[in-house]
Coordinates of C-alpha atoms in Angstrom, one line a residue:
Chain A
X1 CA 16.9 -25.2 43.2
X2 CA 14.7 -23.6 40.5
X3 CA 13.5 -25.8 37.6
X4 CA 16.0 -25.8 34.7
X5 CA 14.2 -24.4 31.3
X6 CA 15.9 -26.1 28.3
X7 CA 18.6 -23.8 26.7
X8 CA 18.2 -23.0 23.1
X9 CA 20.9 -23.3 21.0
X10 CA 19.0 -22.9 17.7
X11 CA 19.7 -19.5 15.5
X12 CA 16.7 -18.1 13.8
X13 CA 16.6 -17.3 10.5
X14 CA 16.7 -15.0 8.7
X15 CA 18.4 -12.6 11.2
X16 CA 20.9 -15.2 12.4
X17 CA 20.2 -14.2 16.4
X18 CA 20.1 -17.0 18.6
X19 CA 16.6 -18.3 19.5
X20 CA 15.1 -17.1 22.1
X21 CA 12.7 -20.0 23.1
X22 CA 13.0 -23.6 22.5
X23 CA 11.6 -24.9 19.3
X24 CA 8.4 -27.3 19.9
X25 CA 8.9 -30.8 19.0
X26 CA 6.7 -32.8 16.8
X27 CA 3.6 -33.9 18.8
X28 CA 3.6 -30.7 20.5
X29 CA 0.0 -29.6 20.7
X30 CA 0.8 -25.8 20.2
X31 CA 1.6 -27.1 16.5
X32 CA -1.8 -28.6 15.7
X33 CA -2.6 -25.4 13.4
X34 CA 0.6 -24.7 12.2
X35 CA 0.9 -25.0 8.4
X36 CA 3.8 -24.3 5.9
X37 CA 3.0 -22.4 2.7
X38 CA 5.3 -23.7 -0.1
X39 CA 6.2 -20.2 -1.1
X40 CA 8.3 -20.3 2.4
X41 CA 10.5 -22.5 1.0
X42 CA 10.1 -21.9 -2.5
X43 CA 13.6 -23.2 -3.6
X44 CA 12.5 -26.8 -2.3
X45 CA 10.7 -29.5 -4.0
X46 CA 7.3 -30.7 -3.2
X47 CA 9.0 -33.6 -1.6
X48 CA 11.7 -31.6 0.6
X49 CA 8.7 -29.4 2.0
X50 CA 6.6 -32.6 2.6
X51 CA 9.9 -34.1 4.5
X52 CA 10.4 -30.7 6.2
X53 CA 6.8 -30.7 7.7
X54 CA 7.1 -34.5 9.0
X55 CA 10.4 -34.2 10.2
X56 CA 9.3 -30.8 12.3
X57 CA 5.7 -31.9 13.4
X58 CA 3.9 -29.7 11.4
X59 CA 0.4 -30.6 10.4
X60 CA -0.6 -29.0 7.3
X61 CA 1.0 -27.6 4.1
X62 CA -0.4 -24.8 2.0
X63 CA 0.8 -26.2 -2.0
X64 CA 1.7 -24.0 -5.1
X65 CA 0.8 -25.3 -8.8
X66 CA 4.3 -24.8 -10.0
X67 CA 5.6 -27.6 -7.4
X68 CA 2.9 -30.0 -8.0
X69 CA 3.4 -29.5 -11.7
X70 CA 7.1 -30.1 -11.2
X71 CA 6.5 -33.3 -9.7
X72 CA 3.2 -34.2 -11.3
X73 CA -0.3 -34.0 -10.3
X74 CA -0.7 -37.7 -9.7
X75 CA 2.7 -38.0 -7.9
X76 CA 1.8 -35.3 -5.9
X77 CA -1.8 -36.5 -4.9
X78 CA -0.2 -39.7 -3.7
X79 CA 2.7 -37.9 -1.6
X80 CA 0.1 -35.8 0.3
X81 CA -2.1 -38.9 1.0
X82 CA 0.8 -41.1 2.3
X83 CA 2.1 -38.1 4.4
X84 CA -0.9 -37.6 6.5
X85 CA -0.5 -34.1 5.9
X86 CA -3.5 -31.7 5.5
X87 CA -3.9 -29.6 2.4
X88 CA -4.2 -25.9 4.0
X89 CA -4.7 -24.1 0.7
X90 CA -3.7 -24.5 -3.1
X91 CA -1.7 -21.2 -4.5
X92 CA -3.1 -20.0 -6.6
X93 CA -5.9 -18.9 -9.1
X94 CA -7.1 -15.7 -10.6
X95 CA -5.3 -13.1 -13.0
X96 CA -8.9 -12.2 -14.4
X97 CA -8.3 -8.5 -14.9
X98 CA -6.9 -9.0 -18.5
X99 CA -8.6 -9.2 -22.0
X100 CA -7.9 -12.4 -22.5
X101 CA -11.0 -13.9 -20.6
X102 CA -11.4 -17.3 -22.1
X103 CA -7.8 -18.5 -21.4
X104 CA -7.8 -17.2 -17.8
X105 CA -11.0 -19.2 -17.0
X106 CA -9.5 -22.4 -18.3
X107 CA -6.5 -22.2 -16.4
X108 CA -8.8 -21.3 -13.2
X109 CA -10.9 -24.2 -14.2
X110 CA -7.6 -26.4 -14.4
X111 CA -6.4 -24.9 -11.1
X112 CA -9.9 -25.9 -9.4
X113 CA -9.6 -29.6 -10.6
X114 CA -6.2 -29.9 -9.4
X115 CA -7.3 -28.5 -6.1
X116 CA -10.0 -31.1 -5.6
X117 CA -7.7 -34.1 -6.4
X118 CA -5.3 -32.7 -4.0
X119 CA -8.0 -32.4 -1.3
X120 CA -7.3 -28.8 -0.8
X121 CA -10.2 -26.6 0.8
X122 CA -9.5 -23.8 -0.8
X123 CA -8.0 -21.9 -4.3
X124 CA -6.3 -18.9 -3.1
X125 CA -7.3 -16.1 -5.7
X126 CA -5.0 -13.2 -6.6
X127 CA -7.2 -11.1 -9.1
X128 CA -5.0 -10.0 -11.2
X129 CA -4.0 -6.0 -11.5
X130 CA -3.9 -3.5 -14.2
X131 CA -3.0 -4.3 -17.9
X132 CA -0.3 -2.2 -19.4
X133 CA -1.0 1.5 -19.8
X134 CA -4.3 1.1 -18.3
X135 CA -5.8 3.4 -16.0
X136 CA -9.4 1.9 -16.2
X137 CA -9.4 0.3 -12.4
X138 CA -13.2 0.2 -12.2
X139 CA -13.0 -1.7 -15.4
X140 CA -10.4 -4.0 -14.0
X141 CA -12.0 -4.5 -11.1
X142 CA -15.6 -5.1 -12.9
X143 CA -14.1 -7.7 -15.1
X144 CA -12.6 -9.7 -12.3
X145 CA -16.1 -10.0 -10.5
X146 CA -17.5 -11.2 -13.4
X147 CA -14.7 -14.0 -14.1
X148 CA -15.4 -15.0 -10.2
X149 CA -19.1 -15.4 -10.9
X150 CA -18.6 -17.4 -14.0
X151 CA -16.1 -19.5 -11.9
X152 CA -18.2 -20.2 -8.9
X153 CA -20.4 -23.0 -10.4
X154 CA -17.4 -25.1 -11.4
X155 CA -15.9 -24.2 -8.0
X156 CA -18.8 -25.6 -6.4
X157 CA -19.1 -28.7 -8.1
X158 CA -15.5 -29.7 -7.3
X159 CA -15.9 -28.7 -3.6
X160 CA -13.3 -26.2 -3.6
X161 CA -13.6 -22.5 -2.2
X162 CA -12.7 -19.8 -4.3
X163 CA -10.6 -18.0 -1.4
X164 CA -10.2 -13.9 -2.7
X165 CA -6.9 -12.4 -1.3
X166 CA -6.9 -8.8 -1.2
X167 CA -3.6 -7.9 -1.8
X168 CA -1.6 -4.6 -0.3
X169 CA -2.5 -1.6 -1.8
X170 CA 0.8 -1.3 -3.3
X171 CA 0.4 -4.5 -5.6
X172 CA -3.0 -2.6 -7.1
X173 CA -1.4 -1.8 -10.5
X174 CA 0.6 -4.9 -11.3
X175 CA -0.9 -7.8 -9.2
X176 CA -4.2 -7.4 -7.7
X177 CA -7.1 -5.0 -8.1
X178 CA -8.7 -6.1 -4.8
X179 CA -7.4 -4.3 -2.3
X180 CA -8.8 -4.6 0.9
X181 CA -10.8 -7.1 2.9
X182 CA -14.1 -4.9 2.7
X183 CA -13.8 -5.3 -0.8
X184 CA -13.2 -8.7 -1.3
X185 CA -16.6 -9.2 1.0
X186 CA -18.5 -7.1 -1.2
X187 CA -17.6 -9.1 -4.0
X188 CA -18.2 -12.1 -2.2
X189 CA -21.3 -11.3 -1.0
X190 CA -23.3 -12.1 -4.0
X191 CA -22.5 -16.0 -3.8
X192 CA -22.9 -18.8 -1.7
X193 CA -20.5 -18.6 1.4
X194 CA -19.6 -22.0 0.7
X195 CA -17.9 -21.4 -2.4
X196 CA -16.7 -17.9 -2.2
X197 CA -14.5 -16.9 0.8
X198 CA -12.1 -14.6 1.5
X199 CA -8.1 -15.0 2.6
X200 CA -6.5 -13.0 5.3
X201 CA -3.0 -12.4 5.4
X202 CA -1.8 -10.5 8.1
X203 CA 0.9 -8.7 5.2
X204 CA -2.0 -7.7 3.2
X205 CA -4.1 -6.2 5.8
X206 CA -2.5 -4.8 8.9
X207 CA -2.6 -1.3 8.2
X208 CA -6.3 -0.9 7.3
X209 CA -8.1 0.9 10.3
X210 CA -11.5 -1.5 9.1
X211 CA -9.1 -4.6 9.7
X212 CA -10.9 -5.2 12.8
X213 CA -14.5 -4.2 11.6
X214 CA -14.0 -6.4 8.6
X215 CA -12.7 -9.5 10.0
X216 CA -15.8 -9.6 12.2
X217 CA -17.4 -9.1 9.2
X218 CA -15.9 -11.9 7.5
X219 CA -16.6 -14.2 10.3
X220 CA -20.3 -13.6 10.8
X221 CA -20.6 -14.1 6.9
X222 CA -18.5 -17.7 7.3
X223 CA -16.2 -16.2 4.9
X224 CA -12.8 -16.9 6.4
X225 CA -11.5 -19.4 4.2
X226 CA -7.8 -19.0 5.0
X227 CA -5.5 -17.2 7.5
X228 CA -1.9 -16.5 6.5
X229 CA 0.4 -14.7 8.6
X230 CA 4.0 -12.9 8.1
X231 CA 5.6 -9.9 9.0
X232 CA 6.3 -6.3 7.7
X233 CA 10.1 -5.7 7.7
X234 CA 11.7 -2.2 7.0
X235 CA 13.2 -1.2 4.5
X236 CA 10.9 -2.8 1.5
X237 CA 13.6 -4.6 -0.8
X238 CA 14.1 -3.3 -4.7
X239 CA 11.7 -6.1 -5.1
X240 CA 8.8 -5.2 -3.2
X241 CA 7.2 -8.8 -3.8
X242 CA 10.1 -10.3 -1.8
X243 CA 9.5 -7.8 1.7
X244 CA 8.0 -9.7 3.9
X245 CA 9.4 -11.0 7.3
X246 CA 9.6 -14.0 9.7
X247 CA 6.6 -13.3 12.2
X248 CA 8.4 -11.5 14.9
X249 CA 10.6 -9.4 13.0
X250 CA 9.0 -6.8 11.9
X251 CA 5.9 -4.0 12.7
X252 CA 2.5 -6.5 12.6
X253 CA 0.9 -7.4 15.5
X254 CA 0.0 -10.9 14.5
X255 CA -1.0 -12.2 17.6
X256 CA -3.8 -9.6 18.1
X257 CA -4.8 -10.2 14.3
X258 CA -5.1 -14.0 15.6
X259 CA -7.2 -12.9 18.2
X260 CA -9.6 -11.1 15.7
X261 CA -9.9 -14.1 13.5
X262 CA -10.3 -16.4 16.5
X263 CA -13.2 -14.1 17.4
X264 CA -14.8 -14.0 14.3
X265 CA -14.8 -18.1 14.7
X266 CA -11.4 -18.9 12.6
X267 CA -10.7 -22.5 14.2
X268 CA -8.5 -23.5 10.6
X269 CA -4.7 -23.4 10.0
X270 CA -2.4 -20.9 10.4
X271 CA -0.4 -20.7 7.6
X272 CA 3.0 -19.4 6.9
X273 CA 3.9 -17.6 3.6
X274 CA 6.6 -15.6 3.2
X275 CA 8.2 -14.7 0.1
X276 CA 12.0 -13.9 1.3
X277 CA 15.2 -14.0 -0.6
X278 CA 17.2 -14.3 2.5
X279 CA 14.7 -17.1 3.9
X280 CA 14.7 -19.3 0.4
X281 CA 18.6 -19.4 0.9
X282 CA 18.4 -21.1 4.4
X283 CA 18.2 -24.7 5.2
X284 CA 14.5 -25.9 5.4
X285 CA 14.6 -27.4 8.7
X286 CA 16.1 -23.9 9.9
X287 CA 13.2 -22.2 8.3
X288 CA 10.7 -24.6 9.6
X289 CA 11.8 -24.5 13.5
X290 CA 12.3 -20.8 13.0
X291 CA 8.2 -20.6 12.1
X292 CA 7.7 -23.2 15.1
X293 CA 9.2 -20.8 17.3
X294 CA 8.1 -17.6 16.4
X295 CA 4.3 -20.0 16.3
X296 CA 4.6 -20.4 20.2
X297 CA 6.4 -16.7 20.9
X298 CA 4.4 -14.0 19.0
X299 CA 1.3 -15.8 17.4
X300 CA -0.3 -18.1 19.9
Chain B
X1 CA -6.7 23.9 -46.5
X2 CA -6.6 22.9 -43.0
X3 CA -5.5 25.0 -40.2
X4 CA -2.0 24.5 -38.7
X5 CA -1.5 23.1 -35.5
X6 CA 1.7 24.2 -33.6
X7 CA 4.2 21.4 -33.9
X8 CA 5.5 20.3 -30.6
X9 CA 9.4 20.3 -30.6
X10 CA 10.1 19.7 -26.5
X11 CA 10.9 16.5 -25.4
X12 CA 8.9 14.9 -21.9
X13 CA 10.7 14.6 -18.7
X14 CA 11.8 11.9 -17.8
X15 CA 10.9 9.5 -20.5
X16 CA 12.9 11.4 -23.5
X17 CA 9.7 10.7 -25.5
X18 CA 8.7 13.8 -28.0
X19 CA 5.8 16.0 -26.3
X20 CA 2.4 14.9 -28.0
X21 CA 0.9 18.6 -27.3
X22 CA 1.9 22.0 -27.3
X23 CA 3.1 23.4 -24.3
X24 CA 0.7 26.2 -22.7
X25 CA 2.1 29.7 -22.7
X26 CA 2.3 32.0 -20.2
X27 CA -1.1 33.7 -19.7
X28 CA -3.1 30.5 -21.0
X29 CA -6.2 30.1 -18.8
X30 CA -5.5 26.5 -18.7
X31 CA -2.8 27.2 -16.1
X32 CA -4.9 29.0 -13.9
X33 CA -4.9 26.4 -11.0
X34 CA -1.6 24.7 -11.6
X35 CA 0.8 24.7 -8.6
X36 CA 4.1 23.4 -8.3
X37 CA 5.1 21.6 -5.3
X38 CA 8.6 22.3 -4.8
X39 CA 9.4 18.4 -3.9
X40 CA 9.1 18.1 -7.8
X41 CA 12.3 20.0 -8.3
X42 CA 14.2 19.3 -5.2
X43 CA 17.6 20.0 -6.3
X44 CA 16.4 23.6 -6.9
X45 CA 16.6 26.6 -4.3
X46 CA 13.5 28.1 -3.6
X47 CA 14.8 31.1 -5.7
X48 CA 15.3 28.9 -8.7
X49 CA 11.7 27.1 -8.0
X50 CA 9.9 30.7 -8.1
X51 CA 11.6 31.7 -11.5
X52 CA 11.0 28.5 -13.0
X53 CA 7.3 29.0 -12.1
X54 CA 7.2 32.6 -13.3
X55 CA 9.1 32.0 -16.5
X56 CA 6.3 29.3 -17.3
X57 CA 3.5 31.0 -16.3
X58 CA 2.4 29.0 -13.3
X59 CA 0.4 30.7 -10.7
X60 CA 1.1 29.0 -7.5
X61 CA 3.9 27.0 -5.9
X62 CA 3.8 24.6 -2.6
X63 CA 6.8 25.3 -0.3
X64 CA 8.9 23.0 1.8
X65 CA 10.7 23.9 5.2
X66 CA 13.8 22.9 3.9
X67 CA 14.2 25.2 1.2
X68 CA 12.5 28.0 2.9
X69 CA 14.6 27.3 5.8
X70 CA 17.7 27.5 3.2
X71 CA 16.9 30.9 2.3
X72 CA 16.1 32.2 5.6
X73 CA 12.3 33.0 6.5
X74 CA 12.1 36.5 6.0
X75 CA 13.8 36.9 2.8
X76 CA 11.4 33.3 1.5
X77 CA 8.1 35.5 2.6
X78 CA 9.9 39.0 0.8
X79 CA 10.3 36.7 -2.6
X80 CA 7.0 35.0 -2.3
X81 CA 5.5 38.5 -1.5
X82 CA 7.3 40.0 -4.5
X83 CA 6.7 37.1 -7.1
X84 CA 3.1 37.3 -6.9
X85 CA 2.8 33.7 -6.7
X86 CA -0.1 32.0 -4.3
X87 CA 1.3 29.8 -1.8
X88 CA -0.7 26.3 -2.5
X89 CA 0.7 24.8 0.6
X90 CA 3.4 24.5 3.2
X91 CA 5.3 21.0 3.6
X92 CA 5.2 19.7 5.8
X93 CA 4.2 19.3 9.6
X94 CA 3.5 15.8 11.7
X95 CA 5.7 13.0 12.8
X96 CA 3.6 13.0 15.9
X97 CA 3.6 9.1 16.5
X98 CA 6.8 9.1 18.7
X99 CA 7.1 9.1 22.2
X100 CA 9.1 12.7 22.3
X101 CA 5.7 14.5 22.4
X102 CA 6.7 18.2 23.5
X103 CA 9.7 18.3 20.7
X104 CA 7.0 17.1 18.0
X105 CA 4.5 19.6 19.0
X106 CA 7.3 22.4 19.5
X107 CA 8.7 21.8 15.7
X108 CA 4.9 21.6 14.5
X109 CA 4.1 25.3 16.2
X110 CA 7.1 26.6 14.2
X111 CA 6.1 25.2 11.2
X112 CA 2.6 26.8 11.8
X113 CA 4.2 30.0 12.3
X114 CA 6.5 29.8 9.1
X115 CA 3.3 29.0 7.0
X116 CA 1.3 32.0 8.7
X117 CA 4.3 34.5 7.4
X118 CA 4.3 33.2 4.4
X119 CA 0.6 32.9 3.4
X120 CA 0.4 29.3 3.1
X121 CA -3.2 28.4 3.9
X122 CA -2.5 24.8 4.6
X123 CA 0.0 22.7 6.7
X124 CA 0.2 19.6 4.9
X125 CA 0.3 16.7 7.7
X126 CA 2.4 13.5 7.7
X127 CA 1.8 11.7 10.9
X128 CA 4.6 9.7 11.0
X129 CA 4.9 5.9 11.3
X130 CA 5.7 3.1 14.0
X131 CA 8.6 3.6 16.5
X132 CA 11.3 1.0 16.2
X133 CA 10.5 -2.4 17.1
X134 CA 7.1 -1.3 18.0
X135 CA 3.9 -3.1 17.1
X136 CA 0.8 -0.9 18.4
X137 CA -0.5 0.4 15.3
X138 CA -3.7 1.4 17.1
X139 CA -1.4 3.2 20.1
X140 CA 0.6 5.3 17.3
X141 CA -2.7 6.6 15.7
X142 CA -4.4 7.3 18.8
X143 CA -0.9 9.1 20.1
X144 CA -1.5 11.3 16.7
X145 CA -4.8 12.0 17.4
X146 CA -4.3 13.4 20.4
X147 CA -1.4 15.7 19.3
X148 CA -3.6 16.9 16.1
X149 CA -5.9 18.2 18.9
X150 CA -3.2 20.1 21.0
X151 CA -1.9 21.6 17.8
X152 CA -5.7 22.6 16.7
X153 CA -6.1 25.7 18.7
X154 CA -2.7 26.9 17.6
X155 CA -3.3 26.7 14.2
X156 CA -6.6 28.2 14.6
X157 CA -4.9 31.2 15.7
X158 CA -2.7 31.6 12.9
X159 CA -5.3 31.0 10.4
X160 CA -3.4 27.9 9.1
X161 CA -5.3 24.5 8.3
X162 CA -4.0 21.2 9.1
X163 CA -4.2 19.3 6.0
X164 CA -3.8 15.6 7.2
X165 CA -2.6 13.6 4.3
X166 CA -3.5 9.9 4.3
X167 CA -0.1 8.1 2.9
X168 CA -0.3 5.2 0.7
X169 CA -0.7 1.8 3.4
X170 CA 3.1 1.1 2.0
X171 CA 4.2 3.5 3.9
X172 CA 2.0 2.8 7.4
X173 CA 5.1 1.2 9.1
X174 CA 7.4 3.8 8.5
X175 CA 6.0 7.5 7.7
X176 CA 2.0 7.5 8.5
X177 CA 0.0 5.5 10.3
X178 CA -3.0 7.6 8.4
X179 CA -3.6 5.4 5.6
X180 CA -6.9 5.8 4.0
X181 CA -9.0 9.5 3.6
X182 CA -11.8 7.6 5.7
X183 CA -9.6 7.4 8.4
X184 CA -8.2 11.0 7.9
X185 CA -11.8 12.4 7.7
X186 CA -12.7 10.2 10.8
X187 CA -10.0 12.0 12.6
X188 CA -10.8 15.3 11.3
X189 CA -14.6 15.2 12.4
X190 CA -13.8 16.3 15.9
X191 CA -12.5 19.6 14.9
X192 CA -13.5 22.7 13.1
X193 CA -13.6 22.3 9.3
X194 CA -11.9 25.7 8.4
X195 CA -8.7 24.2 11.0
X196 CA -8.6 20.5 9.8
X197 CA -9.0 19.6 6.5
X198 CA -7.3 16.4 4.5
X199 CA -5.0 16.3 1.8
X200 CA -6.0 14.3 -1.7
X201 CA -2.8 13.0 -3.1
X202 CA -3.7 11.0 -6.3
X203 CA -0.5 8.7 -5.4
X204 CA -2.1 7.6 -2.1
X205 CA -5.4 7.3 -2.9
X206 CA -6.1 6.0 -6.4
X207 CA -6.2 2.7 -5.3
X208 CA -8.9 3.2 -2.6
X209 CA -12.3 1.0 -3.3
X210 CA -13.8 4.0 -1.2
X211 CA -12.2 6.9 -3.0
X212 CA -14.7 8.2 -4.7
X213 CA -17.1 7.8 -1.7
X214 CA -14.6 9.4 0.5
X215 CA -13.9 12.4 -1.6
X216 CA -18.0 13.1 -1.9
X217 CA -17.9 13.3 2.1
X218 CA -14.8 15.5 2.3
X219 CA -16.3 18.0 0.2
X220 CA -19.7 17.9 1.8
X221 CA -18.1 18.0 4.9
X222 CA -16.0 21.2 3.6
X223 CA -12.6 19.3 4.2
X224 CA -10.8 19.5 1.2
X225 CA -7.7 21.1 2.0
X226 CA -5.2 20.4 -1.0
X227 CA -5.3 18.4 -4.1
X228 CA -2.0 17.0 -5.1
X229 CA -1.3 14.9 -8.2
X230 CA 1.4 12.5 -9.8
X231 CA 1.4 9.1 -11.2
X232 CA 2.0 5.3 -10.0
X233 CA 4.7 3.8 -12.1
X234 CA 6.0 0.3 -12.5
X235 CA 8.5 -1.1 -11.1
X236 CA 8.5 0.4 -7.8
X237 CA 12.1 1.6 -7.2
X238 CA 14.4 0.2 -4.9
X239 CA 13.6 3.4 -2.7
X240 CA 9.9 3.0 -2.5
X241 CA 10.0 6.9 -1.8
X242 CA 10.7 7.9 -5.0
X243 CA 8.7 5.9 -7.1
X244 CA 6.1 8.4 -8.4
X245 CA 5.8 9.4 -11.8
X246 CA 4.6 12.4 -14.1
X247 CA 1.0 12.4 -14.6
X248 CA 0.2 10.3 -17.5
X249 CA 3.0 8.1 -17.6
X250 CA 1.6 5.4 -15.0
X251 CA -1.9 3.9 -14.1
X252 CA -3.9 6.5 -12.5
X253 CA -6.7 8.2 -13.7
X254 CA -5.9 11.7 -12.8
X255 CA -8.6 13.2 -14.7
X256 CA -11.6 11.2 -13.2
X257 CA -10.1 11.9 -9.6
X258 CA -9.9 15.8 -10.2
X259 CA -13.6 15.4 -11.9
X260 CA -14.6 13.7 -8.2
X261 CA -13.1 16.6 -6.2
X262 CA -14.5 18.8 -8.4
X263 CA -17.6 17.5 -8.2
X264 CA -17.0 17.5 -4.2
X265 CA -16.8 21.4 -4.4
X266 CA -12.8 21.7 -4.8
X267 CA -11.9 24.9 -6.5
X268 CA -8.8 25.3 -5.5
X269 CA -5.0 24.6 -6.8
X270 CA -4.0 21.5 -8.6
X271 CA -0.6 21.1 -7.4
X272 CA 1.9 18.7 -8.9
X273 CA 4.1 16.8 -6.2
X274 CA 6.6 14.1 -7.5
X275 CA 9.4 12.4 -5.8
X276 CA 11.6 10.9 -8.5
X277 CA 15.0 10.9 -8.6
X278 CA 15.1 10.9 -12.6
X279 CA 12.8 14.1 -12.4
X280 CA 15.1 16.0 -10.2
X281 CA 18.3 15.2 -12.6
X282 CA 16.1 16.9 -15.3
X283 CA 16.4 20.9 -15.9
X284 CA 13.9 22.4 -13.9
X285 CA 12.6 24.4 -17.1
X286 CA 12.0 21.0 -19.1
X287 CA 10.5 19.9 -15.5
X288 CA 7.4 22.7 -15.6
X289 CA 7.0 22.4 -19.2
X290 CA 6.2 18.8 -18.9
X291 CA 4.0 19.1 -15.8
X292 CA 1.8 22.2 -17.9
X293 CA 1.5 19.8 -20.7
X294 CA 0.5 17.0 -19.4
X295 CA -1.8 19.2 -17.2
X296 CA -3.8 20.2 -20.5
X297 CA -3.6 16.5 -21.7
X298 CA -4.3 14.3 -18.7
X299 CA -6.0 16.2 -16.0
X300 CA -8.1 18.7 -17.4

């Protein structure tokens, strides 16, 4: 007789297709680095997201300011502490390219205070796009770099790392003038590695012909603050922000990128961050279970 | 008395706003490098597009295979010859990443034959995306590079240059695994510059932190085969292919990019290529007149 393998009966989110592997149970060592970013279950409260992680046996969560504010910072700090979950990241700071510099800096200092209170090792930084009717891309990049420099001492005092996130170039005009990992590392290198690192998000960097070399450089310089995963699915939706897919549903070779960050020395969490209306409409437990299955099938 | 300046009465396409400068008349030396790419007036036939160029005093046109085929190659050759228009480019070849290599190469050889017959100096090459359910980006890039190598002798015999076009990274999965100018130049450098050049399209390269350096490199290597312009407008439409804007309506500093290609030695045509449903719905003469006004206001 051949050994029986578990028959998966679960259904993947959002495809609705039967799962092709069994869902890892809580305690499965393959889950030990898997983190849920709250954006993946955006309609859920922080309490619901934490509960979902605990039920599924996930050890870590990436938090968002909006959800923390909804619960209140003190209650959020207490909830996270009691849950035993690691905080993989805090999302997010940035938006430093506008002309009201003082206001933007104040807001980022508050975000750093919150991150410190929550025990988040890093504040994800999305630098901001071009002001309306503005064509001065070098100017916006320069303003953002200056503002990062201003925030560095404050971040260092609080023990929170600024995790500069290059966003896919399709967001250059409206969300982030930081477009490649190489550019992020060029900006970071003026500051101590323990205070300024980079976020490597598969969605944003997968297309880059230099991605392997720049991840190696980031590892060499000790700059990999966070590794986030999701997939590139076609077609792009009408709101390009919501086009991200569950790992395994699209064109990104996530496993290969994990191998590259691992070779570069990254041993931290693998955080799943997916902006997708169909995933947001699904049950939280089904979303997390699909994430866990895809993690063992397509990432590890 | 102060001198009277001409009062513009025209309306810009597609904004519907009054023009802010007078439309350059046929014979105006500022039009001497302005080329209409047929994609900008896609619903028009080749005859209509040629007539539009002649009425407006444009000296050059970028042709598309579909429109040439509709008229028939021999008649198109005769029309272009009699019009006196320069052919700035022929669009397009490529799509070399699929698994039916022989068929793709045959089609590209036919495109090169057509380009030679039409007197086009360059065939614009869009390399193709990933096959469905495929995650092997390095593999697709390698197949495309091999296929370019196969086409080089054929292109050289016909005196038509392969103008490798990096497409914006948002098209990496579905249309072009060639994503940056640097990557295009890396591919081109194995071949003679007179046979393999690059297309610099503002829409595709404007976000690139290396764009200035890579344009300089392209100029130094004698590889700038074609300079195309249009603008990045927000929001992206539901079909991301159709998101391009009239120069001056968006976030790209086209003038600065022209200065960079000029400093790099490019003296050829400045070809306007815009995929935009609102522009396609407008009158051809209004489209070309807006192009001409934006050319003197935002490019030269």
